[in-house]
JSON list of C-alpha atoms in Angstrom, two decimals:
[
{"chain": "S", "resi": 45, "resn": "ASN", "atom": "CA", "xyz": [-15.73, 27.17, 25.45]},
{"chain": "S", "resi": 46, "resn": "ALA", "atom": "CA", "xyz": [-12.42, 27.94, 26.98]},
{"chain": "S", "resi": 47, "resn": "GLY", "atom": "CA", "xyz": [-9.34, 26.39, 25.48]},
{"chain": "S", "resi": 48, "resn": "VAL", "atom": "CA", "xyz": [-6.75, 24.24, 27.15]},
{"chain": "S", "resi": 49, "resn": "MET", "atom": "CA", "xyz": [-5.52, 26.21, 30.19]},
{"chain": "S", "resi": 50, "resn": "GLN", "atom": "CA", "xyz": [-2.02, 25.87, 31.51]},
{"chain": "S", "resi": 51, "resn": "ASN", "atom": "CA", "xyz": [-0.61, 27.51, 34.56]},
{"chain": "S", "resi": 52, "resn": "PRO", "atom": "CA", "xyz": [1.61, 29.03, 35.39]},
{"chain": "S", "resi": 53, "resn": "ARG", "atom": "CA", "xyz": [2.70, 30.50, 32.05]},
{"chain": "S", "resi": 54, "resn": "HIS", "atom": "CA", "xyz": [6.23, 31.09, 33.34]},
{"chain": "S", "resi": 55, "resn": "LEU", "atom": "CA", "xyz": [7.92, 29.29, 36.24]},
{"chain": "S", "resi": 56, "resn": "VAL", "atom": "CA", "xyz": [11.34, 29.85, 37.68]},
{"chain": "S", "resi": 57, "resn": "ARG", "atom": "CA", "xyz": [12.83, 27.26, 39.93]},
{"chain": "S", "resi": 58, "resn": "ARG", "atom": "CA", "xyz": [16.30, 26.86, 41.53]},
{"chain": "S", "resi": 59, "resn": "ARG", "atom": "CA", "xyz": [18.18, 23.66, 40.98]},
{"chain": "S", "resi": 60, "resn": "GLY", "atom": "CA", "xyz": [16.95, 20.96, 43.29]},
{"chain": "S", "resi": 61, "resn": "GLN", "atom": "CA", "xyz": [13.44, 22.37, 43.71]},
{"chain": "S", "resi": 62, "resn": "GLU", "atom": "CA", "xyz": [10.26, 20.83, 42.52]},
{"chain": "S", "resi": 63, "resn": "ALA", "atom": "CA", "xyz": [8.22, 22.14, 39.60]},
{"chain": "S", "resi": 64, "resn": "ARG", "atom": "CA", "xyz": [4.50, 21.53, 39.28]},
{"chain": "S", "resi": 65, "resn": "LEU", "atom": "CA", "xyz": [2.83, 22.30, 35.98]},
{"chain": "S", "resi": 66, "resn": "ARG", "atom": "CA", "xyz": [-0.91, 22.27, 35.68]},
{"chain": "S", "resi": 67, "resn": "CYS", "atom": "CA", "xyz": [-3.17, 21.61, 32.75]},
{"chain": "S", "resi": 68, "resn": "SER", "atom": "CA", "xyz": [-6.92, 21.96, 32.59]},
{"chain": "S", "resi": 69, "resn": "PRO", "atom": "CA", "xyz": [-8.28, 20.34, 29.44]},
{"chain": "S", "resi": 70, "resn": "MET", "atom": "CA", "xyz": [-11.08, 21.74, 27.34]},
{"chain": "S", "resi": 71, "resn": "LYS", "atom": "CA", "xyz": [-14.53, 21.02, 28.63]},
{"chain": "S", "resi": 72, "resn": "GLY", "atom": "CA", "xyz": [-15.61, 17.55, 27.69]},
{"chain": "S", "resi": 73, "resn": "HIS", "atom": "CA", "xyz": [-12.03, 16.35, 26.98]},
{"chain": "S", "resi": 74, "resn": "SER", "atom": "CA", "xyz": [-10.85, 13.35, 28.94]},
{"chain": "S", "resi": 75, "resn": "HIS", "atom": "CA", "xyz": [-7.52, 12.74, 27.15]},
{"chain": "S", "resi": 76, "resn": "VAL", "atom": "CA", "xyz": [-4.43, 14.79, 28.05]},
{"chain": "S", "resi": 77, "resn": "TYR", "atom": "CA", "xyz": [-1.00, 14.76, 26.46]},
{"chain": "S", "resi": 78, "resn": "TRP", "atom": "CA", "xyz": [2.14, 16.46, 27.66]},
{"chain": "S", "resi": 79, "resn": "TYR", "atom": "CA", "xyz": [4.93, 17.61, 25.38]},
{"chain": "S", "resi": 80, "resn": "ARG", "atom": "CA", "xyz": [8.32, 19.18, 25.98]},
{"chain": "S", "resi": 81, "resn": "GLN", "atom": "CA", "xyz": [9.92, 21.72, 23.65]},
{"chain": "S", "resi": 82, "resn": "LEU", "atom": "CA", "xyz": [13.64, 22.26, 24.27]},
{"chain": "S", "resi": 83, "resn": "PRO", "atom": "CA", "xyz": [15.32, 25.30, 22.79]},
{"chain": "S", "resi": 84, "resn": "GLU", "atom": "CA", "xyz": [15.89, 24.97, 19.02]},
{"chain": "S", "resi": 85, "resn": "GLU", "atom": "CA", "xyz": [14.02, 21.69, 18.91]},
{"chain": "S", "resi": 86, "resn": "GLY", "atom": "CA", "xyz": [10.52, 20.48, 18.07]},
{"chain": "S", "resi": 87, "resn": "LEU", "atom": "CA", "xyz": [8.04, 19.15, 20.51]},
{"chain": "S", "resi": 88, "resn": "LYS", "atom": "CA", "xyz": [8.68, 15.73, 22.01]},
{"chain": "S", "resi": 89, "resn": "PHE", "atom": "CA", "xyz": [5.89, 13.55, 23.35]},
{"chain": "S", "resi": 90, "resn": "MET", "atom": "CA", "xyz": [6.14, 12.73, 27.04]},
{"chain": "S", "resi": 91, "resn": "VAL", "atom": "CA", "xyz": [2.96, 11.13, 28.36]},
{"chain": "S", "resi": 92, "resn": "TYR", "atom": "CA", "xyz": [-0.65, 10.39, 27.47]},
{"chain": "S", "resi": 93, "resn": "LEU", "atom": "CA", "xyz": [-3.23, 10.15, 30.22]},
{"chain": "S", "resi": 94, "resn": "GLN", "atom": "CA", "xyz": [-6.91, 9.59, 30.57]},
{"chain": "S", "resi": 95, "resn": "LYS", "atom": "CA", "xyz": [-8.83, 10.22, 33.75]},
{"chain": "S", "resi": 96, "resn": "GLU", "atom": "CA", "xyz": [-7.02, 8.38, 36.53]},
{"chain": "S", "resi": 97, "resn": "ASN", "atom": "CA", "xyz": [-4.96, 6.35, 34.10]},
{"chain": "S", "resi": 98, "resn": "ILE", "atom": "CA", "xyz": [-1.56, 6.67, 32.42]},
{"chain": "S", "resi": 99, "resn": "ILE", "atom": "CA", "xyz": [-2.01, 5.25, 28.91]},
{"chain": "S", "resi": 100, "resn": "ASP", "atom": "CA", "xyz": [1.41, 5.83, 27.42]},
{"chain": "S", "resi": 101, "resn": "GLU", "atom": "CA", "xyz": [4.47, 7.21, 29.23]},
{"chain": "S", "resi": 102, "resn": "SER", "atom": "CA", "xyz": [7.05, 6.14, 26.68]},
{"chain": "S", "resi": 103, "resn": "GLY", "atom": "CA", "xyz": [8.46, 9.67, 26.40]},
{"chain": "S", "resi": 104, "resn": "MET", "atom": "CA", "xyz": [8.86, 10.35, 30.11]},
{"chain": "S", "resi": 105, "resn": "PRO", "atom": "CA", "xyz": [12.30, 10.44, 31.57]},
{"chain": "S", "resi": 106, "resn": "LYS", "atom": "CA", "xyz": [12.79, 7.53, 33.89]},
{"chain": "S", "resi": 107, "resn": "GLU", "atom": "CA", "xyz": [13.60, 9.60, 36.96]},
{"chain": "S", "resi": 108, "resn": "ARG", "atom": "CA", "xyz": [12.30, 12.76, 38.57]},
{"chain": "S", "resi": 109, "resn": "PHE", "atom": "CA", "xyz": [9.31, 13.15, 36.19]},
{"chain": "S", "resi": 110, "resn": "SER", "atom": "CA", "xyz": [5.75, 12.05, 36.95]},
{"chain": "S", "resi": 111, "resn": "ALA", "atom": "CA", "xyz": [2.31, 12.87, 35.68]},
{"chain": "S", "resi": 112, "resn": "GLU", "atom": "CA", "xyz": [-1.24, 12.45, 36.87]},
{"chain": "S", "resi": 113, "resn": "PHE", "atom": "CA", "xyz": [-4.74, 13.20, 35.75]},
{"chain": "S", "resi": 114, "resn": "PRO", "atom": "CA", "xyz": [-7.05, 12.74, 38.74]},
{"chain": "S", "resi": 115, "resn": "LYS", "atom": "CA", "xyz": [-10.81, 12.21, 38.57]},
{"chain": "S", "resi": 116, "resn": "GLU", "atom": "CA", "xyz": [-11.31, 15.81, 39.65]},
{"chain": "S", "resi": 117, "resn": "GLY", "atom": "CA", "xyz": [-9.06, 18.67, 38.89]},
{"chain": "S", "resi": 118, "resn": "PRO", "atom": "CA", "xyz": [-6.31, 19.43, 36.38]},
{"chain": "S", "resi": 119, "resn": "SER", "atom": "CA", "xyz": [-3.58, 17.19, 35.08]},
{"chain": "S", "resi": 120, "resn": "ILE", "atom": "CA", "xyz": [-0.27, 17.73, 36.86]},
{"chain": "S", "resi": 121, "resn": "LEU", "atom": "CA", "xyz": [3.23, 17.29, 35.44]},
{"chain": "S", "resi": 122, "resn": "ARG", "atom": "CA", "xyz": [5.69, 17.13, 38.35]},
{"chain": "S", "resi": 123, "resn": "ILE", "atom": "CA", "xyz": [9.44, 17.46, 38.06]},
{"chain": "S", "resi": 124, "resn": "GLN", "atom": "CA", "xyz": [11.36, 16.72, 41.23]},
{"chain": "S", "resi": 125, "resn": "GLN", "atom": "CA", "xyz": [14.87, 18.08, 41.89]},
{"chain": "S", "resi": 126, "resn": "VAL", "atom": "CA", "xyz": [15.01, 20.15, 38.74]},
{"chain": "S", "resi": 127, "resn": "VAL", "atom": "CA", "xyz": [18.24, 20.60, 36.85]},
{"chain": "S", "resi": 128, "resn": "ARG", "atom": "CA", "xyz": [19.24, 23.23, 34.27]},
{"chain": "S", "resi": 129, "resn": "GLY", "atom": "CA", "xyz": [18.58, 20.80, 31.48]},
{"chain": "S", "resi": 130, "resn": "ASP", "atom": "CA", "xyz": [14.88, 20.72, 32.44]},
{"chain": "S", "resi": 131, "resn": "SER", "atom": "CA", "xyz": [14.52, 24.30, 31.26]},
{"chain": "S", "resi": 132, "resn": "ALA", "atom": "CA", "xyz": [12.07, 24.16, 28.40]},
{"chain": "S", "resi": 133, "resn": "ALA", "atom": "CA", "xyz": [8.52, 24.93, 27.30]},
{"chain": "S", "resi": 134, "resn": "TYR", "atom": "CA", "xyz": [6.03, 22.27, 28.44]},
{"chain": "S", "resi": 135, "resn": "PHE", "atom": "CA", "xyz": [2.82, 21.96, 26.45]},
{"chain": "S", "resi": 136, "resn": "CYS", "atom": "CA", "xyz": [-0.32, 20.20, 27.32]},
{"chain": "S", "resi": 137, "resn": "ALA", "atom": "CA", "xyz": [-2.93, 19.08, 24.74]},
{"chain": "S", "resi": 138, "resn": "SER", "atom": "CA", "xyz": [-6.34, 17.59, 25.20]},
{"chain": "S", "resi": 139, "resn": "SER", "atom": "CA", "xyz": [-8.81, 15.69, 23.10]},
{"chain": "S", "resi": 140, "resn": "PRO", "atom": "CA", "xyz": [-12.33, 14.35, 23.62]},
{"chain": "S", "resi": 141, "resn": "PRO", "atom": "CA", "xyz": [-13.14, 10.70, 24.30]},
{"chain": "S", "resi": 142, "resn": "SER", "atom": "CA", "xyz": [-14.17, 10.00, 20.71]},
{"chain": "S", "resi": 143, "resn": "MET", "atom": "CA", "xyz": [-11.58, 8.49, 18.50]},
{"chain": "S", "resi": 144, "resn": "ASN", "atom": "CA", "xyz": [-9.94, 10.28, 15.61]},
{"chain": "S", "resi": 145, "resn": "THR", "atom": "CA", "xyz": [-10.19, 13.81, 16.87]},
{"chain": "S", "resi": 146, "resn": "GLU", "atom": "CA", "xyz": [-7.19, 16.06, 16.91]},
{"chain": "S", "resi": 147, "resn": "ALA", "atom": "CA", "xyz": [-5.77, 17.40, 20.12]},
{"chain": "S", "resi": 148, "resn": "PHE", "atom": "CA", "xyz": [-5.90, 21.08, 21.10]},
{"chain": "S", "resi": 149, "resn": "PHE", "atom": "CA", "xyz": [-2.85, 22.70, 22.61]},
{"chain": "S", "resi": 150, "resn": "GLY", "atom": "CA", "xyz": [-2.50, 25.04, 25.51]},
{"chain": "S", "resi": 151, "resn": "GLN", "atom": "CA", "xyz": [-0.15, 27.99, 25.51]},
{"chain": "S", "resi": 152, "resn": "GLY", "atom": "CA", "xyz": [2.54, 26.21, 27.44]},
{"chain": "S", "resi": 153, "resn": "THR", "atom": "CA", "xyz": [4.50, 26.69, 30.61]},
{"chain": "S", "resi": 154, "resn": "ARG", "atom": "CA", "xyz": [7.99, 28.01, 30.24]},
{"chain": "S", "resi": 155, "resn": "LEU", "atom": "CA", "xyz": [10.16, 26.56, 32.94]},
{"chain": "S", "resi": 156, "resn": "THR", "atom": "CA", "xyz": [13.48, 28.21, 33.73]},
{"chain": "S", "resi": 157, "resn": "VAL", "atom": "CA", "xyz": [15.86, 26.51, 36.13]},
{"chain": "S", "resi": 158, "resn": "VAL", "atom": "CA", "xyz": [18.44, 28.84, 37.67]},
{"chain": "Q", "resi": 1201, "resn": "ALA", "atom": "CA", "xyz": [8.74, 4.08, 14.75]},
{"chain": "Q", "resi": 1202, "resn": "GLN", "atom": "CA", "xyz": [7.64, 7.16, 12.94]},
{"chain": "Q", "resi": 1203, "resn": "SER", "atom": "CA", "xyz": [9.73, 10.20, 12.05]},
{"chain": "Q", "resi": 1204, "resn": "VAL", "atom": "CA", "xyz": [9.19, 13.54, 10.40]},
{"chain": "Q", "resi": 1205, "resn": "THR", "atom": "CA", "xyz": [11.80, 15.63, 8.54]},
{"chain": "Q", "resi": 1206, "resn": "GLN", "atom": "CA", "xyz": [11.17, 19.25, 7.72]},
{"chain": "Q", "resi": 1207, "resn": "LEU", "atom": "CA", "xyz": [13.60, 20.45, 5.08]},
{"chain": "Q", "resi": 1208, "resn": "GLY", "atom": "CA", "xyz": [14.84, 23.91, 5.88]},
{"chain": "Q", "resi": 1209, "resn": "SER", "atom": "CA", "xyz": [14.75, 25.26, 9.40]},
{"chain": "Q", "resi": 1210, "resn": "HIS", "atom": "CA", "xyz": [14.31, 28.76, 8.08]},
{"chain": "Q", "resi": 1211, "resn": "VAL", "atom": "CA", "xyz": [12.34, 29.90, 5.02]},
{"chain": "Q", "resi": 1212, "resn": "SER", "atom": "CA", "xyz": [12.16, 33.54, 3.90]},
{"chain": "Q", "resi": 1213, "resn": "VAL", "atom": "CA", "xyz": [9.68, 34.87, 1.32]},
{"chain": "Q", "resi": 1214, "resn": "SER", "atom": "CA", "xyz": [8.44, 38.23, 0.20]},
{"chain": "Q", "resi": 1215, "resn": "GLU", "atom": "CA", "xyz": [4.90, 39.32, 0.90]},
{"chain": "Q", "resi": 1216, "resn": "GLY", "atom": "CA", "xyz": [2.66, 38.03, -1.89]},
{"chain": "Q", "resi": 1217, "resn": "ALA", "atom": "CA", "xyz": [5.08, 35.25, -2.87]},
{"chain": "Q", "resi": 1218, "resn": "LEU", "atom": "CA", "xyz": [4.39, 31.53, -2.78]},
{"chain": "Q", "resi": 1219, "resn": "VAL", "atom": "CA", "xyz": [5.02, 29.79, 0.52]},
{"chain": "Q", "resi": 1220, "resn": "LEU", "atom": "CA", "xyz": [6.31, 26.20, 0.33]},
{"chain": "Q", "resi": 1221, "resn": "LEU", "atom": "CA", "xyz": [7.30, 24.40, 3.51]},
{"chain": "Q", "resi": 1222, "resn": "ARG", "atom": "CA", "xyz": [8.56, 20.83, 3.05]},
{"chain": "Q", "resi": 1223, "resn": "CYS", "atom": "CA", "xyz": [7.74, 17.87, 5.17]},
{"chain": "Q", "resi": 1224, "resn": "ASN", "atom": "CA", "xyz": [8.67, 14.19, 4.63]},
{"chain": "Q", "resi": 1225, "resn": "TYR", "atom": "CA", "xyz": [7.65, 11.40, 6.96]},
{"chain": "Q", "resi": 1226, "resn": "SER", "atom": "CA", "xyz": [8.30, 7.76, 7.62]},
{"chain": "Q", "resi": 1227, "resn": "SER", "atom": "CA", "xyz": [5.66, 5.47, 9.01]},
{"chain": "Q", "resi": 1228, "resn": "SER", "atom": "CA", "xyz": [5.07, 1.76, 9.01]},
{"chain": "Q", "resi": 1229, "resn": "VAL", "atom": "CA", "xyz": [1.31, 2.25, 9.02]},
{"chain": "Q", "resi": 1230, "resn": "PRO", "atom": "CA", "xyz": [-0.93, 4.63, 7.03]},
{"chain": "Q", "resi": 1231, "resn": "PRO", "atom": "CA", "xyz": [-0.15, 8.00, 8.53]},
{"chain": "Q", "resi": 1232, "resn": "TYR", "atom": "CA", "xyz": [-2.32, 10.72, 9.86]},
{"chain": "Q", "resi": 1233, "resn": "LEU", "atom": "CA", "xyz": [-0.54, 13.97, 9.06]},
{"chain": "Q", "resi": 1234, "resn": "PHE", "atom": "CA", "xyz": [-0.80, 17.45, 10.55]},
{"chain": "Q", "resi": 1235, "resn": "TRP", "atom": "CA", "xyz": [0.55, 20.91, 10.18]},
{"chain": "Q", "resi": 1236, "resn": "TYR", "atom": "CA", "xyz": [0.59, 23.21, 13.21]},
{"chain": "Q", "resi": 1237, "resn": "VAL", "atom": "CA", "xyz": [1.55, 26.89, 13.49]},
{"chain": "Q", "resi": 1238, "resn": "GLN", "atom": "CA", "xyz": [3.18, 28.44, 16.54]},
{"chain": "Q", "resi": 1239, "resn": "TYR", "atom": "CA", "xyz": [3.38, 32.18, 17.07]},
{"chain": "Q", "resi": 1240, "resn": "PRO", "atom": "CA", "xyz": [5.97, 33.51, 19.52]},
{"chain": "Q", "resi": 1241, "resn": "ASN", "atom": "CA", "xyz": [5.27, 32.51, 23.10]},
{"chain": "Q", "resi": 1242, "resn": "GLN", "atom": "CA", "xyz": [2.02, 30.82, 22.07]},
{"chain": "Q", "resi": 1243, "resn": "GLY", "atom": "CA", "xyz": [0.75, 27.31, 21.87]},
{"chain": "Q", "resi": 1244, "resn": "LEU", "atom": "CA", "xyz": [0.21, 25.34, 18.67]},
{"chain": "Q", "resi": 1245, "resn": "GLN", "atom": "CA", "xyz": [-2.74, 25.94, 16.42]},
{"chain": "Q", "resi": 1246, "resn": "LEU", "atom": "CA", "xyz": [-3.83, 23.28, 13.96]},
{"chain": "Q", "resi": 1247, "resn": "LEU", "atom": "CA", "xyz": [-3.66, 24.49, 10.35]},
{"chain": "Q", "resi": 1248, "resn": "LEU", "atom": "CA", "xyz": [-4.85, 21.34, 8.65]},
{"chain": "Q", "resi": 1249, "resn": "LYS", "atom": "CA", "xyz": [-4.79, 17.58, 8.83]},
{"chain": "Q", "resi": 1250, "resn": "TYR", "atom": "CA", "xyz": [-4.88, 14.54, 6.56]},
{"chain": "Q", "resi": 1251, "resn": "THR", "atom": "CA", "xyz": [-6.50, 11.37, 7.70]},
{"chain": "Q", "resi": 1252, "resn": "THR", "atom": "CA", "xyz": [-8.12, 9.57, 4.81]},
{"chain": "Q", "resi": 1253, "resn": "GLY", "atom": "CA", "xyz": [-9.84, 10.49, 1.58]},
{"chain": "Q", "resi": 1254, "resn": "ALA", "atom": "CA", "xyz": [-8.86, 13.48, -0.58]},
{"chain": "Q", "resi": 1255, "resn": "THR", "atom": "CA", "xyz": [-5.08, 13.91, -0.65]},
{"chain": "Q", "resi": 1256, "resn": "LEU", "atom": "CA", "xyz": [-5.28, 17.67, -1.12]},
{"chain": "Q", "resi": 1257, "resn": "VAL", "atom": "CA", "xyz": [-6.25, 19.19, 2.14]},
{"chain": "Q", "resi": 1258, "resn": "LYS", "atom": "CA", "xyz": [-7.31, 22.75, 2.70]},
{"chain": "Q", "resi": 1259, "resn": "GLY", "atom": "CA", "xyz": [-6.80, 24.46, 6.04]},
{"chain": "Q", "resi": 1260, "resn": "ILE", "atom": "CA", "xyz": [-7.19, 27.78, 7.70]},
{"chain": "Q", "resi": 1261, "resn": "ASN", "atom": "CA", "xyz": [-5.62, 31.07, 6.55]},
{"chain": "Q", "resi": 1262, "resn": "GLY", "atom": "CA", "xyz": [-5.36, 29.97, 2.95]},
{"chain": "Q", "resi": 1263, "resn": "PHE", "atom": "CA", "xyz": [-2.97, 27.09, 3.55]},
{"chain": "Q", "resi": 1264, "resn": "GLU", "atom": "CA", "xyz": [-3.18, 23.72, 1.93]},
{"chain": "Q", "resi": 1265, "resn": "ALA", "atom": "CA", "xyz": [-1.14, 20.53, 1.85]},
{"chain": "Q", "resi": 1266, "resn": "GLU", "atom": "CA", "xyz": [-1.04, 17.53, -0.41]},
{"chain": "Q", "resi": 1267, "resn": "PHE", "atom": "CA", "xyz": [-0.38, 14.00, 0.81]},
{"chain": "Q", "resi": 1268, "resn": "LYS", "atom": "CA", "xyz": [1.80, 12.11, -1.63]},
{"chain": "Q", "resi": 1269, "resn": "LYS", "atom": "CA", "xyz": [2.23, 8.56, -0.55]},
{"chain": "Q", "resi": 1270, "resn": "SER", "atom": "CA", "xyz": [4.74, 7.70, -3.25]},
{"chain": "Q", "resi": 1271, "resn": "GLU", "atom": "CA", "xyz": [6.99, 10.52, -2.12]},
{"chain": "Q", "resi": 1272, "resn": "THR", "atom": "CA", "xyz": [6.16, 10.18, 1.64]},
{"chain": "Q", "resi": 1273, "resn": "SER", "atom": "CA", "xyz": [5.60, 13.91, 1.63]},
{"chain": "Q", "resi": 1274, "resn": "PHE", "atom": "CA", "xyz": [3.08, 16.36, 3.03]},
{"chain": "Q", "resi": 1275, "resn": "HIS", "atom": "CA", "xyz": [4.31, 19.77, 1.89]},
{"chain": "Q", "resi": 1276, "resn": "LEU", "atom": "CA", "xyz": [2.48, 22.94, 3.03]},
{"chain": "Q", "resi": 1277, "resn": "THR", "atom": "CA", "xyz": [1.74, 25.70, 0.57]},
{"chain": "Q", "resi": 1278, "resn": "LYS", "atom": "CA", "xyz": [0.09, 29.03, 0.37]},
{"chain": "Q", "resi": 1279, "resn": "PRO", "atom": "CA", "xyz": [-0.18, 30.95, -2.90]},
{"chain": "Q", "resi": 1280, "resn": "SER", "atom": "CA", "xyz": [0.43, 34.40, -1.48]},
{"chain": "Q", "resi": 1281, "resn": "ALA", "atom": "CA", "xyz": [2.24, 35.10, 1.73]},
{"chain": "Q", "resi": 1282, "resn": "HIS", "atom": "CA", "xyz": [1.02, 37.68, 4.18]},
{"chain": "Q", "resi": 1283, "resn": "MET", "atom": "CA", "xyz": [3.00, 39.38, 6.90]},
{"chain": "Q", "resi": 1284, "resn": "SER", "atom": "CA", "xyz": [0.82, 37.72, 9.50]},
{"chain": "Q", "resi": 1285, "resn": "ASP", "atom": "CA", "xyz": [2.04, 34.30, 8.32]},
{"chain": "Q", "resi": 1286, "resn": "ALA", "atom": "CA", "xyz": [5.39, 34.85, 9.95]},
{"chain": "Q", "resi": 1287, "resn": "ALA", "atom": "CA", "xyz": [5.60, 32.09, 12.60]},
{"chain": "Q", "resi": 1288, "resn": "GLU", "atom": "CA", "xyz": [7.11, 28.67, 13.19]},
{"chain": "Q", "resi": 1289, "resn": "TYR", "atom": "CA", "xyz": [5.41, 25.76, 11.39]},
{"chain": "Q", "resi": 1290, "resn": "PHE", "atom": "CA", "xyz": [5.48, 22.17, 12.55]},
{"chain": "Q", "resi": 1291, "resn": "CYS", "atom": "CA", "xyz": [4.66, 19.04, 10.61]},
{"chain": "Q", "resi": 1292, "resn": "ALA", "atom": "CA", "xyz": [3.58, 16.07, 12.66]},
{"chain": "Q", "resi": 1293, "resn": "VAL", "atom": "CA", "xyz": [2.53, 12.48, 12.22]},
{"chain": "Q", "resi": 1294, "resn": "SER", "atom": "CA", "xyz": [0.19, 10.63, 14.48]},
{"chain": "Q", "resi": 1295, "resn": "ASP", "atom": "CA", "xyz": [1.23, 7.45, 16.08]},
{"chain": "Q", "resi": 1296, "resn": "ALA", "atom": "CA", "xyz": [-2.52, 6.68, 16.19]},
{"chain": "Q", "resi": 1297, "resn": "GLY", "atom": "CA", "xyz": [-3.21, 3.51, 14.37]},
{"chain": "Q", "resi": 1298, "resn": "GLY", "atom": "CA", "xyz": [-6.79, 4.31, 15.20]},
{"chain": "Q", "resi": 1299, "resn": "THR", "atom": "CA", "xyz": [-6.41, 5.15, 18.83]},
{"chain": "Q", "resi": 1300, "resn": "SER", "atom": "CA", "xyz": [-5.89, 8.87, 19.17]},
{"chain": "Q", "resi": 1301, "resn": "TYR", "atom": "CA", "xyz": [-4.51, 11.71, 17.18]},
{"chain": "Q", "resi": 1302, "resn": "GLY", "atom": "CA", "xyz": [-3.06, 13.29, 20.27]},
{"chain": "Q", "resi": 1303, "resn": "LYS", "atom": "CA", "xyz": [0.21, 11.33, 20.39]},
{"chain": "Q", "resi": 1304, "resn": "LEU", "atom": "CA", "xyz": [2.23, 13.07, 17.73]},
{"chain": "Q", "resi": 1305, "resn": "THR", "atom": "CA", "xyz": [5.75, 12.90, 16.37]},
{"chain": "Q", "resi": 1306, "resn": "PHE", "atom": "CA", "xyz": [6.86, 16.36, 15.36]},
{"chain": "Q", "resi": 1307, "resn": "GLY", "atom": "CA", "xyz": [9.37, 17.65, 12.89]},
{"chain": "Q", "resi": 1308, "resn": "GLN", "atom": "CA", "xyz": [12.02, 20.13, 14.00]},
{"chain": "Q", "resi": 1309, "resn": "GLY", "atom": "CA", "xyz": [10.00, 23.07, 12.77]},
{"chain": "Q", "resi": 1310, "resn": "THR", "atom": "CA", "xyz": [10.46, 25.67, 10.04]},
{"chain": "Q", "resi": 1311, "resn": "ILE", "atom": "CA", "xyz": [10.57, 29.36, 10.87]},
{"chain": "Q", "resi": 1312, "resn": "LEU", "atom": "CA", "xyz": [8.86, 31.36, 8.16]},
{"chain": "Q", "resi": 1313, "resn": "THR", "atom": "CA", "xyz": [9.90, 34.98, 7.70]},
{"chain": "Q", "resi": 1314, "resn": "VAL", "atom": "CA", "xyz": [7.86, 37.26, 5.43]},
{"chain": "Q", "resi": 1315, "resn": "HIS", "atom": "CA", "xyz": [9.53, 40.39, 4.02]},
{"chain": "Q", "resi": 1316, "resn": "PRO", "atom": "CA", "xyz": [7.57, 43.42, 2.95]}
]
């Protein structure tokens, strides 16, 4: 059973461009979480999604950031008009539908804005 | 709101020595507590978790942690450090309340260095 797959592993974008980060959850997992890890900081929760639904987006910046988890395909975290401060590692985690099961993390996408 | 404080951003031990990484939390509801390990340029791997029941929890790679409600602590220990334990360790609390363990509040992390 493959783990949580994130791609790309590294992404370089110029200021003002769009960044798209993809996350394929583990087989059978229908819950996806996105986290951001800024340099010298711990992980910060961004958004929690289930298939076709955003459950909790309390950690998402109000502008430029959006996330989706369509019925088919991976979850996408989209950052529009990137700025230098968006440079970070973005981690996705997934968990199965059953309650009380820990989430499994992907290896992350390291975004660098130049 | 929940919060996690990890005391000591860097801990250095000798190979074979005791490892003690400290974690204190605050939570208005009974917490679910986790320790994760992150190796360079890798994702997070779950070491152990406390949900209910026995307060001394054993995890992978010889690590264990004890939930102490009176001290609001969940310190991570390992009797004898190995070179391969060098990594960053994160303590986390779940905002679950019975919904999901996936929404976590993390501490700042502790980088463990192991000297030969």
